[in-house]
PDB file of C-alpha atoms in Angstrom:
ATOM      1  CA  MET L   8     -24.949 -28.593  10.841  1.00  0.00           C
ATOM      2  CA  ALA L   9     -24.090 -24.912  10.763  1.00  0.00           C
ATOM      3  CA  ARG L  10     -20.755 -23.934   9.305  1.00  0.00           C
ATOM      4  CA  LYS L  11     -18.294 -22.615  11.837  1.00  0.00           C
ATOM      5  CA  GLY L  12     -16.476 -19.558  10.470  1.00  0.00           C
ATOM      6  CA  LEU L  13     -12.732 -20.042  11.125  1.00  0.00           C
ATOM      7  CA  PHE L  14      -9.750 -17.603  11.577  1.00  0.00           C
ATOM      8  CA  LEU L  15      -6.626 -17.809   9.650  1.00  0.00           C
ATOM      9  CA  VAL L  16      -3.575 -15.766   9.997  1.00  0.00           C
ATOM     10  CA  TYR L  17      -0.707 -15.590   7.348  1.00  0.00           C
ATOM     11  CA  THR L  18       2.426 -14.089   8.921  1.00  0.00           C
ATOM     12  CA  GLY L  19       6.161 -14.132   8.583  1.00  0.00           C
ATOM     13  CA  GLU L  20       9.025 -12.463   6.985  1.00  0.00           C
ATOM     14  CA  GLY L  21       8.721 -14.276   3.576  1.00  0.00           C
ATOM     15  CA  LYS L  22       6.889 -13.480   0.413  1.00  0.00           C
ATOM     16  CA  GLY L  23       3.342 -15.225  -0.110  1.00  0.00           C
ATOM     17  CA  LYS L  24       1.156 -13.849   2.717  1.00  0.00           C
ATOM     18  CA  THR L  25      -1.280 -12.075   0.468  1.00  0.00           C
ATOM     19  CA  THR L  26      -0.851 -14.731  -2.099  1.00  0.00           C
ATOM     20  CA  ALA L  27      -2.045 -17.184   0.302  1.00  0.00           C
ATOM     21  CA  SER L  28      -5.087 -15.190   1.198  1.00  0.00           C
ATOM     22  CA  LEU L  29      -5.774 -14.925  -2.718  1.00  0.00           C
ATOM     23  CA  GLY L  30      -5.756 -18.635  -2.772  1.00  0.00           C
ATOM     24  CA  VAL L  31      -8.474 -18.728  -0.090  1.00  0.00           C
ATOM     25  CA  THR L  32     -10.510 -16.035  -1.870  1.00  0.00           C
ATOM     26  CA  LEU L  33     -10.283 -18.023  -5.311  1.00  0.00           C
ATOM     27  CA  ARG L  34     -11.502 -21.236  -3.550  1.00  0.00           C
ATOM     28  CA  ALA L  35     -14.303 -19.493  -1.873  1.00  0.00           C
ATOM     29  CA  VAL L  36     -15.298 -17.632  -4.927  1.00  0.00           C
ATOM     30  CA  GLY L  37     -15.411 -20.957  -6.703  1.00  0.00           C
ATOM     31  CA  ARG L  38     -17.638 -22.208  -4.205  1.00  0.00           C
ATOM     32  CA  GLY L  39     -20.183 -19.403  -4.678  1.00  0.00           C
ATOM     33  CA  LEU L  40     -19.162 -17.645  -1.189  1.00  0.00           C
ATOM     34  CA  ASN L  41     -19.383 -13.847  -0.782  1.00  0.00           C
ATOM     35  CA  VAL L  42     -15.910 -12.586  -0.329  1.00  0.00           C
ATOM     36  CA  ARG L  43     -14.863  -9.154   0.757  1.00  0.00           C
ATOM     37  CA  TYR L  44     -11.213  -8.132   0.504  1.00  0.00           C
ATOM     38  CA  MET L  45      -9.916  -5.267   2.514  1.00  0.00           C
ATOM     39  CA  GLN L  46      -6.180  -4.071   2.343  1.00  0.00           C
ATOM     40  CA  PHE L  47      -4.751  -1.798   5.330  1.00  0.00           C
ATOM     41  CA  ILE L  48      -1.455  -0.388   3.874  1.00  0.00           C
ATOM     42  CA  LYS L  49      -1.725  -0.549   0.030  1.00  0.00           C
ATOM     43  CA  SER L  50      -3.053   2.726  -1.520  1.00  0.00           C
ATOM     44  CA  PRO L  51      -5.835   2.858  -4.288  1.00  0.00           C
ATOM     45  CA  GLU L  52      -3.434   5.298  -5.869  1.00  0.00           C
ATOM     46  CA  ARG L  53      -1.758   2.227  -7.548  1.00  0.00           C
ATOM     47  CA  THR L  54      -3.126  -0.702  -9.320  1.00  0.00           C
ATOM     48  CA  TYR L  55      -2.111  -4.324  -8.544  1.00  0.00           C
ATOM     49  CA  GLY L  56      -2.612  -7.479 -10.748  1.00  0.00           C
ATOM     50  CA  GLU L  57      -4.658  -9.235  -7.883  1.00  0.00           C
ATOM     51  CA  GLN L  58      -7.169  -6.267  -7.864  1.00  0.00           C
ATOM     52  CA  ILE L  59      -7.558  -6.667 -11.428  1.00  0.00           C
ATOM     53  CA  ALA L  60      -8.003 -10.401 -11.334  1.00  0.00           C
ATOM     54  CA  LEU L  61     -10.448 -10.191  -8.416  1.00  0.00           C
ATOM     55  CA  ARG L  62     -12.610  -7.546 -10.182  1.00  0.00           C
ATOM     56  CA  LYS L  63     -13.078  -9.986 -13.164  1.00  0.00           C
ATOM     57  CA  LEU L  64     -14.221 -12.648 -10.658  1.00  0.00           C
ATOM     58  CA  GLY L  65     -16.670 -10.154  -9.227  1.00  0.00           C
ATOM     59  CA  VAL L  66     -14.627  -9.431  -5.679  1.00  0.00           C
ATOM     60  CA  GLU L  67     -13.763  -5.948  -4.928  1.00  0.00           C
ATOM     61  CA  MET L  68     -10.443  -5.318  -3.400  1.00  0.00           C
ATOM     62  CA  GLU L  69     -10.791  -2.175  -1.310  1.00  0.00           C
ATOM     63  CA  GLN L  70      -7.280  -0.439  -0.706  1.00  0.00           C
ATOM     64  CA  MET L  71      -7.777   1.716   2.447  1.00  0.00           C
ATOM     65  CA  GLY L  72      -4.021   2.649   2.934  1.00  0.00           C
ATOM     66  CA  ILE L  73      -1.780   5.358   1.851  1.00  0.00           C
ATOM     67  CA  GLY L  74       1.174   3.340   1.088  1.00  0.00           C
ATOM     68  CA  PHE L  75       3.960   2.155   3.541  1.00  0.00           C
ATOM     69  CA  THR L  76       4.935   4.196   6.521  1.00  0.00           C
ATOM     70  CA  TRP L  77       8.068   5.843   5.058  1.00  0.00           C
ATOM     71  CA  THR L  78       6.067   7.447   2.185  1.00  0.00           C
ATOM     72  CA  LYS L  79       3.645   9.871   4.002  1.00  0.00           C
ATOM     73  CA  THR L  80       3.471  11.512   7.321  1.00  0.00           C
ATOM     74  CA  PRO L  81       2.122   9.752  10.715  1.00  0.00           C
ATOM     75  CA  GLU L  82      -0.915  12.187  10.543  1.00  0.00           C
ATOM     76  CA  GLU L  83      -1.932  10.927   7.016  1.00  0.00           C
ATOM     77  CA  HIS L  84      -1.420   7.467   8.058  1.00  0.00           C
ATOM     78  CA  ARG L  85      -3.331   7.831  11.336  1.00  0.00           C
ATOM     79  CA  ALA L  86      -6.320   9.324   9.573  1.00  0.00           C
ATOM     80  CA  ALA L  87      -6.210   6.290   6.769  1.00  0.00           C
ATOM     81  CA  LEU L  88      -6.171   3.730   9.675  1.00  0.00           C
ATOM     82  CA  ALA L  89      -8.804   5.319  11.475  1.00  0.00           C
ATOM     83  CA  LYS L  90     -10.985   5.209   8.334  1.00  0.00           C
ATOM     84  CA  ALA L  91      -9.901   1.651   7.533  1.00  0.00           C
ATOM     85  CA  TRP L  92     -10.732   0.475  11.015  1.00  0.00           C
ATOM     86  CA  LYS L  93     -14.196   2.226  10.909  1.00  0.00           C
ATOM     87  CA  LYS L  94     -15.038   0.212   7.566  1.00  0.00           C
ATOM     88  CA  THR L  95     -13.528  -2.789   9.060  1.00  0.00           C
ATOM     89  CA  LYS L  96     -15.652  -2.844  12.148  1.00  0.00           C
ATOM     90  CA  ALA L  97     -18.697  -2.638   9.921  1.00  0.00           C
ATOM     91  CA  ALA L  98     -17.461  -5.614   7.658  1.00  0.00           C
ATOM     92  CA  LEU L  99     -16.909  -7.643  10.817  1.00  0.00           C
ATOM     93  CA  GLN L 100     -20.722  -7.188  11.641  1.00  0.00           C
ATOM     94  CA  ASP L 101     -21.866  -7.936   8.346  1.00  0.00           C
ATOM     95  CA  ASP L 102     -23.521 -11.509   8.249  1.00  0.00           C
ATOM     96  CA  SER L 103     -23.848 -11.510   4.539  1.00  0.00           C
ATOM     97  CA  ILE L 104     -19.929 -11.805   4.082  1.00  0.00           C
ATOM     98  CA  ASP L 105     -18.939 -15.444   4.164  1.00  0.00           C
ATOM     99  CA  VAL L 106     -15.095 -14.821   3.916  1.00  0.00           C
ATOM    100  CA  LEU L 107     -13.383 -11.548   5.081  1.00  0.00           C
ATOM    101  CA  VAL L 108      -9.932 -10.854   4.134  1.00  0.00           C
ATOM    102  CA  LEU L 109      -8.050  -8.265   6.350  1.00  0.00           C
ATOM    103  CA  ASP L 110      -4.695  -8.165   4.048  1.00  0.00           C
ATOM    104  CA  GLU L 111      -1.770  -6.155   5.923  1.00  0.00           C
ATOM    105  CA  LEU L 112      -3.765  -5.767   9.190  1.00  0.00           C
ATOM    106  CA  ASN L 113      -0.863  -7.303  11.053  1.00  0.00           C
ATOM    107  CA  ASN L 114       1.386  -4.688   9.639  1.00  0.00           C
ATOM    108  CA  ALA L 115      -0.710  -1.923  10.674  1.00  0.00           C
ATOM    109  CA  LEU L 116      -1.088  -3.356  14.187  1.00  0.00           C
ATOM    110  CA  ALA L 117       2.792  -3.618  14.121  1.00  0.00           C
ATOM    111  CA  ILE L 118       3.417   0.023  13.523  1.00  0.00           C
ATOM    112  CA  THR L 119       5.759   1.486  16.059  1.00  0.00           C
ATOM    113  CA  LYS L 120       7.125   4.678  14.406  1.00  0.00           C
ATOM    114  CA  PHE L 121       3.858   6.681  15.565  1.00  0.00           C
ATOM    115  CA  PRO L 122       0.930   6.040  17.935  1.00  0.00           C
ATOM    116  CA  ILE L 123      -1.938   3.919  16.568  1.00  0.00           C
ATOM    117  CA  ASP L 124      -3.785   2.534  19.471  1.00  0.00           C
ATOM    118  CA  ASP L 125      -6.197   5.250  19.486  1.00  0.00           C
ATOM    119  CA  VAL L 126      -7.238   4.899  15.885  1.00  0.00           C
ATOM    120  CA  LEU L 127      -6.692   1.143  15.453  1.00  0.00           C
ATOM    121  CA  PRO L 128      -7.076  -0.070  19.135  1.00  0.00           C
ATOM    122  CA  LEU L 129      -6.067  -3.686  19.464  1.00  0.00           C
ATOM    123  CA  ALA L 130      -8.603  -4.301  22.274  1.00  0.00           C
ATOM    124  CA  GLU L 131     -11.419  -3.407  19.811  1.00  0.00           C
ATOM    125  CA  VAL L 132      -9.623  -5.540  17.048  1.00  0.00           C
ATOM    126  CA  ILE L 133      -9.833  -8.510  19.341  1.00  0.00           C
ATOM    127  CA  GLU L 134     -13.469  -7.893  20.456  1.00  0.00           C
ATOM    128  CA  ALA L 135     -14.636  -7.311  16.970  1.00  0.00           C
ATOM    129  CA  ILE L 136     -13.035 -10.448  15.664  1.00  0.00           C
ATOM    130  CA  GLN L 137     -14.516 -12.456  18.735  1.00  0.00           C
ATOM    131  CA  GLN L 138     -17.986 -10.741  17.869  1.00  0.00           C
ATOM    132  CA  ARG L 139     -17.977 -11.464  14.121  1.00  0.00           C
ATOM    133  CA  PRO L 140     -20.927 -13.528  12.555  1.00  0.00           C
ATOM    134  CA  SER L 141     -20.314 -17.107  13.802  1.00  0.00           C
ATOM    135  CA  THR L 142     -20.315 -18.391  10.107  1.00  0.00           C
ATOM    136  CA  MET L 143     -17.796 -15.774   8.889  1.00  0.00           C
ATOM    137  CA  HIS L 144     -14.240 -17.091   7.839  1.00  0.00           C
ATOM    138  CA  LEU L 145     -11.724 -14.292   8.671  1.00  0.00           C
ATOM    139  CA  VAL L 146      -8.367 -14.323   6.991  1.00  0.00           C
ATOM    140  CA  VAL L 147      -5.631 -11.781   8.359  1.00  0.00           C
ATOM    141  CA  THR L 148      -2.357 -11.331   6.760  1.00  0.00           C
ATOM    142  CA  GLY L 149       1.156  -9.350   7.232  1.00  0.00           C
ATOM    143  CA  ARG L 150       4.349  -9.490   9.004  1.00  0.00           C
ATOM    144  CA  SER L 151       4.702  -9.455  12.713  1.00  0.00           C
ATOM    145  CA  ALA L 152       1.277 -11.021  13.641  1.00  0.00           C
ATOM    146  CA  ASN L 153       0.357  -9.803  17.171  1.00  0.00           C
ATOM    147  CA  PRO L 154       0.511 -12.512  19.571  1.00  0.00           C
ATOM    148  CA  ALA L 155      -3.136 -12.060  20.728  1.00  0.00           C
ATOM    149  CA  LEU L 156      -4.386 -12.741  17.186  1.00  0.00           C
ATOM    150  CA  VAL L 157      -1.933 -15.755  16.663  1.00  0.00           C
ATOM    151  CA  ALA L 158      -3.471 -17.116  20.114  1.00  0.00           C
ATOM    152  CA  MET L 159      -7.112 -16.756  18.869  1.00  0.00           C
ATOM    153  CA  ALA L 160      -6.558 -18.023  15.396  1.00  0.00           C
ATOM    154  CA  ASP L 161      -7.794 -21.573  14.275  1.00  0.00           C
ATOM    155  CA  LEU L 162      -4.690 -21.576  11.694  1.00  0.00           C
ATOM    156  CA  VAL L 163      -1.520 -19.684  11.751  1.00  0.00           C
ATOM    157  CA  SER L 164       0.973 -20.099   8.746  1.00  0.00           C
ATOM    158  CA  SER L 165       4.298 -18.579   9.130  1.00  0.00           C
ATOM    159  CA  ILE L 166       6.036 -17.867   5.718  1.00  0.00           C
ATOM    160  CA  ASP L 167       9.725 -17.544   6.106  1.00  0.00           C
ATOM    161  CA  ALA L 168      12.291 -16.031   3.675  1.00  0.00           C
ATOM    162  CA  THR L 169      14.769 -18.831   2.755  1.00  0.00           C
ATOM    163  CA  LYS L 170      15.834 -17.005  -0.551  1.00  0.00           C
ATOM    164  CA  HIS L 171      14.635 -13.969  -2.379  1.00  0.00           C
ATOM    165  CA  TYR L 172      15.817 -12.384  -5.715  1.00  0.00           C
ATOM    166  CA  TYR L 173      15.458  -8.971  -4.064  1.00  0.00           C
ATOM    167  CA  ASP L 174      18.664  -9.852  -2.165  1.00  0.00           C
ATOM    168  CA  GLU L 175      20.375 -10.011  -5.663  1.00  0.00           C
ATOM    169  CA  GLY L 176      19.349  -6.678  -6.526  1.00  0.00           C
ATOM    170  CA  ILE L 177      16.260  -7.606  -8.703  1.00  0.00           C
ATOM    171  CA  PRO L 178      13.422  -5.189  -8.009  1.00  0.00           C
ATOM    172  CA  ALA L 179       9.626  -5.904  -7.762  1.00  0.00           C
ATOM    173  CA  VAL L 180       8.623  -7.924 -10.914  1.00  0.00           C
ATOM    174  CA  LYS L 181       5.256  -7.027 -12.785  1.00  0.00           C
ATOM    175  CA  GLY L 182       2.797 -10.030 -12.310  1.00  0.00           C
ATOM    176  CA  LEU L 183       4.969 -11.472  -9.445  1.00  0.00           C
ATOM    177  CA  GLU L 184       4.730  -8.617  -6.680  1.00  0.00           C
ATOM    178  CA  PHE L 185       2.198  -6.216  -8.364  1.00  0.00           C
TER     179      PHE L 185
END
């Protein structure tokens, strides 16, 4: 019986969405599956612990963003999103990929500070997800998941913030956040 590719969405305001996708990645690599991991917002100008660990496992984490929306101009973000979407469309058609992780895609689709629909069109995203190879598992993470993606998904987990040390003034911790 052929494997059916599943669509998993990790969303919500709490910490752990990327971590959940990394757990899926770890399991998949352990089972010999080909995983591709793409990040929409994080920039290659910084190095993250998960990137170092995945490299050791033979999985490249491609950081296609330029940082969060308040760190660069809208034009810079739009150009990065356009390039990221072009690479993502190709990955969504690649039948050699068993598990494709699109980390922070939800965040990118939820941008309202500047127009994005011409560089990251929701209709194209939906179509590309629907037309991916039938055996490809797809994992999408990030806050504010689009209702259309939630409706399409086979699994949606919302990670809520009950308590966080940020609220106590503790900044990002090496090994926990990056």
